[in-house]
Tab-separated table of C-alpha atoms in Angstrom:
chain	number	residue	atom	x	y	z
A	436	UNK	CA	-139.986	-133.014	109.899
A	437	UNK	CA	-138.070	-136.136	109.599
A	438	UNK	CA	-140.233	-139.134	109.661
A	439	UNK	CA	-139.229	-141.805	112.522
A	440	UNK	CA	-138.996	-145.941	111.702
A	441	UNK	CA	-142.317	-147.821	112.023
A	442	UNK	CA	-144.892	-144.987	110.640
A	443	UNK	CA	-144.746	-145.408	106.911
A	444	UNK	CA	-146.427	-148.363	104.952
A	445	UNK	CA	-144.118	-150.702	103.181
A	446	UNK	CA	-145.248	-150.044	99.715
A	447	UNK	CA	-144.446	-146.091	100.544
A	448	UNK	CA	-141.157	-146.888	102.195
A	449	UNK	CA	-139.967	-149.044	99.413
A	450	UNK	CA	-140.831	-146.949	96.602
A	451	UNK	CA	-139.276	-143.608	98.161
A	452	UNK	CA	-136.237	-145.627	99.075
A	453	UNK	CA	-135.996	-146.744	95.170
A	454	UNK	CA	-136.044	-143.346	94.335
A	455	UNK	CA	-133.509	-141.962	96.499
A	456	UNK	CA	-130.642	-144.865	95.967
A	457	UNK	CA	-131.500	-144.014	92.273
A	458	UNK	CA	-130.156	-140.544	92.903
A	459	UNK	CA	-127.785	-140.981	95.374
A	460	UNK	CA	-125.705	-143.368	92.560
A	461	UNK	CA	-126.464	-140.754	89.660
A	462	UNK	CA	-124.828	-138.346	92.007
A	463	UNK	CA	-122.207	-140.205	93.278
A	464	UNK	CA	-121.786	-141.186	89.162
A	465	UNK	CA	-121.927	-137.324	88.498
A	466	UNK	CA	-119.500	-136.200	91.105
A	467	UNK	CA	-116.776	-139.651	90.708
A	468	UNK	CA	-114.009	-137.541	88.462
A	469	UNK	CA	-114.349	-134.609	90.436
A	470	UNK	CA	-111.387	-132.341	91.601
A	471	UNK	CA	-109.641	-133.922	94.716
A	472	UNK	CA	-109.493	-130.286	96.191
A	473	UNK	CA	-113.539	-130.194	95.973
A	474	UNK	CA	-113.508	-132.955	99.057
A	475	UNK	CA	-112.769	-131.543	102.168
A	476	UNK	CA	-114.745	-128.491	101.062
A	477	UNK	CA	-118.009	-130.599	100.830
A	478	UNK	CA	-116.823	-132.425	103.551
A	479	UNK	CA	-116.526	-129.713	106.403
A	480	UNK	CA	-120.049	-127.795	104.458
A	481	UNK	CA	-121.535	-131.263	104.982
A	482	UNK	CA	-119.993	-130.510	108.555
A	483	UNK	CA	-121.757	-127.012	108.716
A	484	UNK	CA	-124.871	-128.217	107.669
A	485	UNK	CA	-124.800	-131.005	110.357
A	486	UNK	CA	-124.129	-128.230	112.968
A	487	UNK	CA	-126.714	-125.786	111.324
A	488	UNK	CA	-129.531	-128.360	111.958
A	489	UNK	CA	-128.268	-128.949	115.490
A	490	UNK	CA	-128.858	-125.001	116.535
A	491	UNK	CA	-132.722	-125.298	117.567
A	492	UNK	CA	-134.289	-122.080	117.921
A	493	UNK	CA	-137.236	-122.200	120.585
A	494	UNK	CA	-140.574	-121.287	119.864
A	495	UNK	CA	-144.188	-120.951	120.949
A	496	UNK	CA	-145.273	-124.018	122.969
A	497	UNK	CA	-141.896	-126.013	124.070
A	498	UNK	CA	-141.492	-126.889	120.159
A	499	UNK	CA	-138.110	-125.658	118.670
A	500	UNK	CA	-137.231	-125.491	115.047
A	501	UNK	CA	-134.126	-125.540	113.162
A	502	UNK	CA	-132.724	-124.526	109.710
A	503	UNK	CA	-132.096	-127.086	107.633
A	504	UNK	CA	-129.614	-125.120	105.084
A	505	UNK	CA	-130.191	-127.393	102.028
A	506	UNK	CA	-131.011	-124.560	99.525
A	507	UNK	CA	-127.577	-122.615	100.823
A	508	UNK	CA	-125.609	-125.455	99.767
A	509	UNK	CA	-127.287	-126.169	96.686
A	510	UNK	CA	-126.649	-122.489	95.678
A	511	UNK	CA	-122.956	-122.615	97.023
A	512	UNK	CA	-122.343	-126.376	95.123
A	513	UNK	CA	-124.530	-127.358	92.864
A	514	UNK	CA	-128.149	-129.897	93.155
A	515	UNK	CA	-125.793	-132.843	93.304
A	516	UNK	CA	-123.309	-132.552	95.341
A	517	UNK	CA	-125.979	-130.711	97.935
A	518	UNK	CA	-127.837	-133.933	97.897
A	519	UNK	CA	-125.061	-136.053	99.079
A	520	UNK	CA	-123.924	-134.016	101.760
A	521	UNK	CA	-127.439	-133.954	102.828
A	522	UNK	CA	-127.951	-137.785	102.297
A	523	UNK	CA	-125.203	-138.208	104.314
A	524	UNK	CA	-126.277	-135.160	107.413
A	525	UNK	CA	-129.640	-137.513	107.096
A	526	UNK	CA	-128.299	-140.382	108.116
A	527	UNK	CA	-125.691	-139.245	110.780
A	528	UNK	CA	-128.669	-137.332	112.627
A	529	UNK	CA	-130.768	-140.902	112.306
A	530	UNK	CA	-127.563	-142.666	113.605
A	531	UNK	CA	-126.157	-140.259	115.709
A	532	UNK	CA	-129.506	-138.356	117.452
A	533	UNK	CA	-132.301	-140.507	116.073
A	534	UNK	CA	-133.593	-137.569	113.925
A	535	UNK	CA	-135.552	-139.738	111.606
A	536	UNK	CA	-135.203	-143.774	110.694
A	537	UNK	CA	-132.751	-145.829	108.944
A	538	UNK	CA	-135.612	-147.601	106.045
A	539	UNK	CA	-137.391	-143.978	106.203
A	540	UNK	CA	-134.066	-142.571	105.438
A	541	UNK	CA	-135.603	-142.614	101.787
A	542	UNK	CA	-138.685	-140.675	102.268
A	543	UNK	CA	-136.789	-138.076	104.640
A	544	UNK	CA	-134.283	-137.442	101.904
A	545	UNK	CA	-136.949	-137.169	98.778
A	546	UNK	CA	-138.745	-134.822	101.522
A	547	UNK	CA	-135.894	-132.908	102.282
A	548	UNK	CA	-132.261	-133.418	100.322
A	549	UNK	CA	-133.980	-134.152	96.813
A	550	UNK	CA	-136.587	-131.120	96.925
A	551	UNK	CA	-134.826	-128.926	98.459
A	552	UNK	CA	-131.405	-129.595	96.526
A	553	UNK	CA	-133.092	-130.027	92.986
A	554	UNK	CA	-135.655	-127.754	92.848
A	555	UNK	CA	-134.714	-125.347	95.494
A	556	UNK	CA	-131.423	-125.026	93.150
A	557	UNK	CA	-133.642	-124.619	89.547
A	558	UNK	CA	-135.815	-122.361	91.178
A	559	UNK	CA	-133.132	-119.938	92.207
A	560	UNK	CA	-131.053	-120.802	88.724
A	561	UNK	CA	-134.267	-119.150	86.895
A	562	UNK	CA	-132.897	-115.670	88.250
A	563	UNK	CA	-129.903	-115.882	90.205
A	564	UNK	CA	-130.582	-113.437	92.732
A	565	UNK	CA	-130.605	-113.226	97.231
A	566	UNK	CA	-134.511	-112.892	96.412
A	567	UNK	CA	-134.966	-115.723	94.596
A	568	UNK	CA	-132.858	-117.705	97.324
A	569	UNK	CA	-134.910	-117.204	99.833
A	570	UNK	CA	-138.423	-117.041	97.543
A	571	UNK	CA	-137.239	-121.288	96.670
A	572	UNK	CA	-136.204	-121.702	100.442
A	573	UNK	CA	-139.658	-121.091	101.604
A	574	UNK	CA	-141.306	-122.569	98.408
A	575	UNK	CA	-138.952	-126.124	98.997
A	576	UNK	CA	-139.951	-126.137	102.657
A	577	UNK	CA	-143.846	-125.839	102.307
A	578	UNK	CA	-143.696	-128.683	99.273
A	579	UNK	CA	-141.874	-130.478	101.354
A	580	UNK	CA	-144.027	-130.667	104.526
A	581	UNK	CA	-147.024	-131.399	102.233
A	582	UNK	CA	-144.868	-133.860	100.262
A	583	UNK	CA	-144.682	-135.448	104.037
A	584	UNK	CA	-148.051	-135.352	104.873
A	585	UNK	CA	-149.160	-137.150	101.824
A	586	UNK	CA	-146.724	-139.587	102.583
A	587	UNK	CA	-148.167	-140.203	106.052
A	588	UNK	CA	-151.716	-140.219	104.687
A	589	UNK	CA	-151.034	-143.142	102.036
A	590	UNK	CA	-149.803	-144.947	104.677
A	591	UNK	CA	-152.955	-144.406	106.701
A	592	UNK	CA	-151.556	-142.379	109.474
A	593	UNK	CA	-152.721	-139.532	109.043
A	594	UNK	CA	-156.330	-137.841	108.003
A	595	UNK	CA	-155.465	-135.182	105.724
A	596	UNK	CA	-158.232	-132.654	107.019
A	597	UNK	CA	-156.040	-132.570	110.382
A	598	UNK	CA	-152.538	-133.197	109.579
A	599	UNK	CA	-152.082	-131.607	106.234
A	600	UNK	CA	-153.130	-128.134	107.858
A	601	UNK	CA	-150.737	-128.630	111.042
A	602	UNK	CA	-147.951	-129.261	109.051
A	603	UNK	CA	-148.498	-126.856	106.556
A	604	UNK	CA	-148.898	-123.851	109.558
A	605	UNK	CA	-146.260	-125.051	111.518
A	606	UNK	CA	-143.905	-125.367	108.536
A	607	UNK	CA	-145.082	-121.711	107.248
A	608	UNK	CA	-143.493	-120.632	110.342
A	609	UNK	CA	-140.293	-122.154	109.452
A	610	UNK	CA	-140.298	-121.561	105.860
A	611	UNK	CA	-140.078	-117.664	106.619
A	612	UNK	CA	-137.541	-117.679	109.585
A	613	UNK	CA	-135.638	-119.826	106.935
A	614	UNK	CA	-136.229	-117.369	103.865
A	615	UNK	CA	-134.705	-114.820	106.370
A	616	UNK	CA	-131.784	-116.454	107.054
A	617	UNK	CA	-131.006	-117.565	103.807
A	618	UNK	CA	-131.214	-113.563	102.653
A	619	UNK	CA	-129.095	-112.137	105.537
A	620	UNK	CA	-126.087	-115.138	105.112
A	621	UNK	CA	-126.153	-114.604	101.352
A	622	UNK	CA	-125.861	-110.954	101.747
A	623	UNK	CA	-123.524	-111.038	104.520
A	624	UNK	CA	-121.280	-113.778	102.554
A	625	UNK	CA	-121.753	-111.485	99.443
A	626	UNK	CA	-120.140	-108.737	101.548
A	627	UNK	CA	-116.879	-110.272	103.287
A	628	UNK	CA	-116.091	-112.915	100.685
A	629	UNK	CA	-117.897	-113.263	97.469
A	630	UNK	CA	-115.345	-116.082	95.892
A	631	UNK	CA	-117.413	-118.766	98.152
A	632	UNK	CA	-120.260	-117.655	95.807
A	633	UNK	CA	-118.022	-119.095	92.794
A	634	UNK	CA	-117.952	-122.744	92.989
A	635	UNK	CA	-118.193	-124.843	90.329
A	636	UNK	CA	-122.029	-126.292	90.963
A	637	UNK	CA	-122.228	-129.605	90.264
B	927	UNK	CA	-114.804	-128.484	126.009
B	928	UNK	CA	-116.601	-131.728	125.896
B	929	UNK	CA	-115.286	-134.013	123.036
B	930	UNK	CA	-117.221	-137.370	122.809
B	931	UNK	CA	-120.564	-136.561	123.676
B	932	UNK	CA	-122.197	-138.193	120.563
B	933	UNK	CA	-121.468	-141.337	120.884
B	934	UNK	CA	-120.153	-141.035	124.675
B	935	UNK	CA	-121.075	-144.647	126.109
B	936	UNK	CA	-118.847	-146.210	123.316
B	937	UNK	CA	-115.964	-146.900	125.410
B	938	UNK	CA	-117.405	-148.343	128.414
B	939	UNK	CA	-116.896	-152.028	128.591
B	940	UNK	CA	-119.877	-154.516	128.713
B	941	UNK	CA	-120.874	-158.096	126.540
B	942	UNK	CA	-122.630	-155.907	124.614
B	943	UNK	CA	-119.784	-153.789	123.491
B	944	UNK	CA	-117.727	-156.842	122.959
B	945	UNK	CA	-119.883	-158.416	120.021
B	946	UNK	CA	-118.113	-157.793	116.674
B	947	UNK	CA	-119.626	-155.161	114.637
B	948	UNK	CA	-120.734	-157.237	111.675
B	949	UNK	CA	-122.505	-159.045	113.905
B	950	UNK	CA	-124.011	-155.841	115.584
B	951	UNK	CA	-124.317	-154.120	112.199
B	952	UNK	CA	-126.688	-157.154	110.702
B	953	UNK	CA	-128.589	-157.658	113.371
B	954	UNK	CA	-129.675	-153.508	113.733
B	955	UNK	CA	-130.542	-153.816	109.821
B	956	UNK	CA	-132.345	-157.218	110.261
B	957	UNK	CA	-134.608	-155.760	113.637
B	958	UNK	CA	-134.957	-152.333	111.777
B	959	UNK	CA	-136.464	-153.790	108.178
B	960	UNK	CA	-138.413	-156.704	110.177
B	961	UNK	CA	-140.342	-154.536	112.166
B	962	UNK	CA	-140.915	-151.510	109.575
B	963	UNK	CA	-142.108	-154.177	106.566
B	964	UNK	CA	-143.802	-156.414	108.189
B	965	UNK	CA	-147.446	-156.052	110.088
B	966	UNK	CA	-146.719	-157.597	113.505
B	967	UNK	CA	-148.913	-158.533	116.334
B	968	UNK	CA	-148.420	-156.012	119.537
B	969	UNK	CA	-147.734	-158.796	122.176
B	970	UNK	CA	-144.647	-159.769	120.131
B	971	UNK	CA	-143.794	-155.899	119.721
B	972	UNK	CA	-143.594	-155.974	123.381
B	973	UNK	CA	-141.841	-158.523	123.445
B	974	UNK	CA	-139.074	-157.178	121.144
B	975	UNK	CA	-139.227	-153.657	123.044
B	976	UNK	CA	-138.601	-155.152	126.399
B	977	UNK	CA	-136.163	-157.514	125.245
B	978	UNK	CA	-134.043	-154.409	123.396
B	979	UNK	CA	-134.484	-152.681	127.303
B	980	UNK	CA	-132.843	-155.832	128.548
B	981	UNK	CA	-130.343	-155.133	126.223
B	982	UNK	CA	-129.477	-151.720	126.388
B	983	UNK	CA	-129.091	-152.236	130.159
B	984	UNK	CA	-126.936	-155.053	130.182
B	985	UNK	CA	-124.509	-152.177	127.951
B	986	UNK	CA	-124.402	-150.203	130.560
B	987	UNK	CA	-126.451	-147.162	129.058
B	988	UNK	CA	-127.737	-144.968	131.366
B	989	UNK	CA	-132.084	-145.477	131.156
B	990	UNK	CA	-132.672	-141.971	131.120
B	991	UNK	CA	-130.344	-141.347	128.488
B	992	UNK	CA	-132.183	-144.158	125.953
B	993	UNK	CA	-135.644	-142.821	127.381
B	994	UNK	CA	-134.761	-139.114	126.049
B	995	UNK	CA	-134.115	-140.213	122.997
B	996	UNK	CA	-137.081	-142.350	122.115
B	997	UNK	CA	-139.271	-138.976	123.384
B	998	UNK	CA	-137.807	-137.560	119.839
B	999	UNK	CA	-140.676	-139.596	117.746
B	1000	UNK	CA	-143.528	-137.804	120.292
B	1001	UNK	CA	-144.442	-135.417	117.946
B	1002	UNK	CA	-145.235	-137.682	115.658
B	1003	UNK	CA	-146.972	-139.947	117.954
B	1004	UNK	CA	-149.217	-136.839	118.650
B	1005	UNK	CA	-149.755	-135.821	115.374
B	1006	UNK	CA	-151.002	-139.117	114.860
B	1007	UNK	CA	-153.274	-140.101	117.447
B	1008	UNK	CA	-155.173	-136.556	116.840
B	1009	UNK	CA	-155.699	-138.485	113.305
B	1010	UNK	CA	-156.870	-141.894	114.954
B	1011	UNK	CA	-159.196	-139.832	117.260
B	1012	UNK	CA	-160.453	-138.292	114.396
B	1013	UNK	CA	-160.915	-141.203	112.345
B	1014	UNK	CA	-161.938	-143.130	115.020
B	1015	UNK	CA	-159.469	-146.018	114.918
B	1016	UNK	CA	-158.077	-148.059	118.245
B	1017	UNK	CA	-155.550	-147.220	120.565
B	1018	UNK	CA	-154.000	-150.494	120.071
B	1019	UNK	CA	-153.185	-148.942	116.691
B	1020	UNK	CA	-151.108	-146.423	117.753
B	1021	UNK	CA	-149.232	-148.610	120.507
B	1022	UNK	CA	-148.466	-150.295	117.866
B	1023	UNK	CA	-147.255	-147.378	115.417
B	1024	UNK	CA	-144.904	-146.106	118.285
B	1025	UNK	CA	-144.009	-149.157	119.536
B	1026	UNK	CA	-142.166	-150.174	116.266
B	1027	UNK	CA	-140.275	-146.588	116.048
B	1028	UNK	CA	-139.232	-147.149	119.531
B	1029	UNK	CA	-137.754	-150.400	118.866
B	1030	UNK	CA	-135.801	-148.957	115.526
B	1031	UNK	CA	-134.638	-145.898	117.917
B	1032	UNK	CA	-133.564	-148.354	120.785
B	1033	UNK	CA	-131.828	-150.774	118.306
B	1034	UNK	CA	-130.128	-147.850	116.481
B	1035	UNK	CA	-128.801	-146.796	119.894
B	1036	UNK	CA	-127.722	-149.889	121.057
B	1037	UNK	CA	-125.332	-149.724	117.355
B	1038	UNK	CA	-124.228	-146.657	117.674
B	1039	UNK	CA	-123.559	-146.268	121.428
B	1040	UNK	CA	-121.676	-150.065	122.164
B	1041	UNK	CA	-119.575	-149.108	119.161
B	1042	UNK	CA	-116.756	-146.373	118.062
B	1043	UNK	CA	-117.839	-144.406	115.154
B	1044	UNK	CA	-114.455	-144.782	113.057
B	1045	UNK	CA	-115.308	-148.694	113.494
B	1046	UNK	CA	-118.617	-148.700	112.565
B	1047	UNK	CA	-117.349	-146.679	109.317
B	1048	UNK	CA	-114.756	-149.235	109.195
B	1049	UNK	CA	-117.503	-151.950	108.897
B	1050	UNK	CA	-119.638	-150.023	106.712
B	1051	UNK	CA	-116.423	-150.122	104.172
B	1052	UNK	CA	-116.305	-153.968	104.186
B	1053	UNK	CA	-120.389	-153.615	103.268
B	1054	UNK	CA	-119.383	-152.230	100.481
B	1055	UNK	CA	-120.748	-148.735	101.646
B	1056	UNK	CA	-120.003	-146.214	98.937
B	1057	UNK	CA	-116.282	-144.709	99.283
B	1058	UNK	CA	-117.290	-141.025	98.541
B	1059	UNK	CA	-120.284	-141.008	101.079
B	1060	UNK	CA	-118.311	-142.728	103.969
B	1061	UNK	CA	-115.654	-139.897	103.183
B	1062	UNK	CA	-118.068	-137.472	103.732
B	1063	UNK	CA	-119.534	-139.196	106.713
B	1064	UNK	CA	-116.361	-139.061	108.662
B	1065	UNK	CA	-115.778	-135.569	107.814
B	1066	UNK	CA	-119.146	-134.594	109.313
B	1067	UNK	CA	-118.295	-136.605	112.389
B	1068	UNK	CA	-114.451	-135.458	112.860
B	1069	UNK	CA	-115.406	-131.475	111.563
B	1070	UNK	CA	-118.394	-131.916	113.988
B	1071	UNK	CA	-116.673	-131.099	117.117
B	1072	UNK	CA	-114.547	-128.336	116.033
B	1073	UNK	CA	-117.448	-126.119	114.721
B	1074	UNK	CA	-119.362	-126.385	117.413
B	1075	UNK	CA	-115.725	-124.943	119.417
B	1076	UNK	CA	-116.345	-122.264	117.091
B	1077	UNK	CA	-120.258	-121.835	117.065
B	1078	UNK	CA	-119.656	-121.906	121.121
B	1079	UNK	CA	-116.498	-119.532	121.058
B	1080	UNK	CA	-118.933	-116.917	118.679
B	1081	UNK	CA	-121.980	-116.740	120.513
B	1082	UNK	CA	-119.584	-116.053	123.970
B	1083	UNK	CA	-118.104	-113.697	121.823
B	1084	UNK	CA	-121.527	-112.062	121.251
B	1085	UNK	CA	-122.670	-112.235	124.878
B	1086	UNK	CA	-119.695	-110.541	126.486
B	1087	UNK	CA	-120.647	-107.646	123.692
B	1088	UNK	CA	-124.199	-107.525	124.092
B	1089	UNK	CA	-126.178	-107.721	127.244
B	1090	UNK	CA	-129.785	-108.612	125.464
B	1091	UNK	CA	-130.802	-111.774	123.842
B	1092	UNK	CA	-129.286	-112.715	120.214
B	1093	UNK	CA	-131.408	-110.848	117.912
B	1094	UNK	CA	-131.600	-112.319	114.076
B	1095	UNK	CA	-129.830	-109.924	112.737
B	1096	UNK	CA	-127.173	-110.807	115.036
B	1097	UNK	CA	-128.026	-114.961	114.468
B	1098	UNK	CA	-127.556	-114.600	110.956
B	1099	UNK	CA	-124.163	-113.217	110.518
B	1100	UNK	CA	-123.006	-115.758	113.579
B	1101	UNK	CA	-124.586	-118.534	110.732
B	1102	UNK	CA	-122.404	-116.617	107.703
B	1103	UNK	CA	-119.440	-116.087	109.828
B	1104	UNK	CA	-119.884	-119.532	110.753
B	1105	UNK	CA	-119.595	-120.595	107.034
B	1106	UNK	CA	-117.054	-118.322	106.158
B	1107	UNK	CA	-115.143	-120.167	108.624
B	1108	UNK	CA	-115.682	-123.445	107.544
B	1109	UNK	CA	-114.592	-122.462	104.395
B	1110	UNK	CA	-111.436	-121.139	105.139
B	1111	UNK	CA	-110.804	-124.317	107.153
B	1112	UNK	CA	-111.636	-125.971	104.587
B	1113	UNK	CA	-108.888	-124.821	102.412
B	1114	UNK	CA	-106.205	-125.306	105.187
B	1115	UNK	CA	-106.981	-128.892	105.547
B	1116	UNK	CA	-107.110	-129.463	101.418
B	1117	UNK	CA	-103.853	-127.436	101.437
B	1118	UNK	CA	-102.885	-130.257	104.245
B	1119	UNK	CA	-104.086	-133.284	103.399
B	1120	UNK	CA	-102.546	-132.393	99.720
B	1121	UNK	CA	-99.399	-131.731	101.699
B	1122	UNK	CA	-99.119	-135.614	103.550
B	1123	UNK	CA	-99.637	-137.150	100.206
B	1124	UNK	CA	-103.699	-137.683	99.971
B	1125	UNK	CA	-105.105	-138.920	96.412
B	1126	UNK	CA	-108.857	-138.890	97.403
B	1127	UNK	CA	-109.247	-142.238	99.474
B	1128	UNK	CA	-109.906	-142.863	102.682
């Protein structure tokens, strides 16, 4: 879920925006020496993972969901270099499709790149196997849909009885056609060519 | 195959196109922090909203294009109002929640849509806009178009061999061959870009 302009309180949309400039410039710190070749390969991923989120899948009721592909590219790269790409995919979808708000753009990133990225990637670094992939894939997406709701219920938008429950169910559904995913394109990478598998993670 | 349909009304020619960027670019960021920190009265909300519809059709974009995309935030809009209903609070409440995210969508369209995306990135550089993630952002954006040529070229692929729906199986090694792709392209254009002389700025 990415949270539109207007529904968050200022105190919320302040502090999560603190938090996510703070690691956008420790990443963009982390990653400022890096090999030049290294580039255009998170460049066109950041490319795939614009187009991944794009491909909405239809389901029950006129909703549609799509895969948001954050824990793939912290396994293939690394927690910080997955966050910027998806920092950046975040804001061209709130530019480019209105996917989520330009002063949100804080809270949708902590949500989404900064869980997903950080602790979707320490999760699976605990035992490196497809399993464990897909086991922090579903775990990310669930913490962050709560993550969201409590952000929407400080700012007195939502009553948690209601909307903690519909986003958790809704995003259950997700979480698992995501785990799923994230199984078969790791085995199916695995297969054809394993040296993606090999980058340096930063 | 259809090349410009992200930010398609940017070449048209209206007074709206014709203000400099800058200009553009500060006023988006003043309307969009305005009306998401501060608590404002609905009658000037209106105000705003109508004004930013007087706006977006003296650019020449097409009503039911803008009145798609504010639909994206109705989810939310439900989500909440189950919540008021709940809770009990006002109507006027929520007309006011959605009428702020509709005025950050509409002024975020107006930006992006009355100007070309390599001069917007352009005017993000002289705002200081970190190098590395305005790399990356114009990577997504030029990259963009040619995966989904080869997300679109795949799932024909598919179709001509199978005659029932894509099954997941099937979806998720279209996503892996998808990234397996992007990687390889990847490497070309490094191999490139190395080629004409590129040290890693844009």
């Amino acid at each position: 879920m990415h949270i539109p302009d207007g529904f968050l309180e200022p105190k919320i949309l302040v502090s999560t925006d603190i938090i996510s400039l703070a690691v956008v410039f420790l990443g963009l710190k982390k990653l400022k020496n890096i090999d030049v070749n290294r580039i255009p390969l998170m460049g066109v991923l950041a490319s795939f993972v614009f187009v991944l989120q794009i491909l909405a899948f239809p389901v029950i009721g006129g909703t549609s969901v799509h895969l948001e592909g954050v824990v793939l590219t912290a396994i293939l790269l690394g927690p910080f270099s997955s966050s910027l790409i998806v920092f950046c995919v975040l804001l061209m979808q709130a530019l480019l499709f209105q996917h989520g708000g330009i002063l949100s753009l804080g809270a949708n990133f902590l949500n989404i790149g900064i869980i997903g990225s950080f602790l979707g990637y320490y999760f699976w670094k605990i035992k490196p196997t497809k399993i464990f992939a897909s086991f922090a894939t579903f775990i990310t997406i669930l913490i962050s849909a709560t993550l969201c709701s409590f952000e929407l219920y400080l700012s007195n938008r939502l009553v948690l009885s209601v909307g903690l429950p519909t986003m958790l169910f809704s995003h259950l559904v997700v979480g698992i056609i995501e785990a799923v995913f994230v199984y078969g394109v790791l085995s199916f990478i695995e297969k054809l060519e394993p040296q993606i598998l090999k980058f340096e993670k930063i | 195959m259809k090349h410009n349909f992200i930010d398609k009304y940017s070449n048209l020619s209206s007074p709206i196109h014709k203000i400099s960027p800058k200009l553009k670019f500060v006023l988006f960021l003043t309307i969009a922090t305005f009306v998401s920190l501060f608590k404002i009265d609905t009658k000037i909300l209106v105000f705003i909203f109508l004004f930013l519809i007087f706006v977006c059709k003296l650019s020449k974009i097409p009503t039911k294009f803008f009145l798609t995309r504010i639909l994206v935030v109705s989810p939310f809009i439900f989500l909440i109002a189950i919540s008021y209903l709940v809770s009990k609070q006002s109507f006027l409440a929520i007309l006011n929640v959605s009428l702020k995210s509709f005025i950050v969508i509409l002024s975020i369209l107006i930006l992006v849509q009355t100007t070309r995306f390599d001069i917007l990135i352009e005017t993000l550089k002289e705002f200081k806009f970190p190098k590395f993630l305005l790399l990356l952002l114009s990577f997504i954006y030029r990259y963009f178009f040619v995966l989904t040529d080869e997300v679109e070229k795949m799932t024909f692929a598919v179709k001509l061999r199978q005659q029932e729906k894509l099954s997941v199986k099937t979806l998720t090694k279209l996503i892996g061959m998808l990234l397996i792709r992007s990687y390889n392209r990847a490497e070309r254009i490094n191999k490139a870009m190395l080629l004409r002389g590129w040290d890693g700025n844009l």
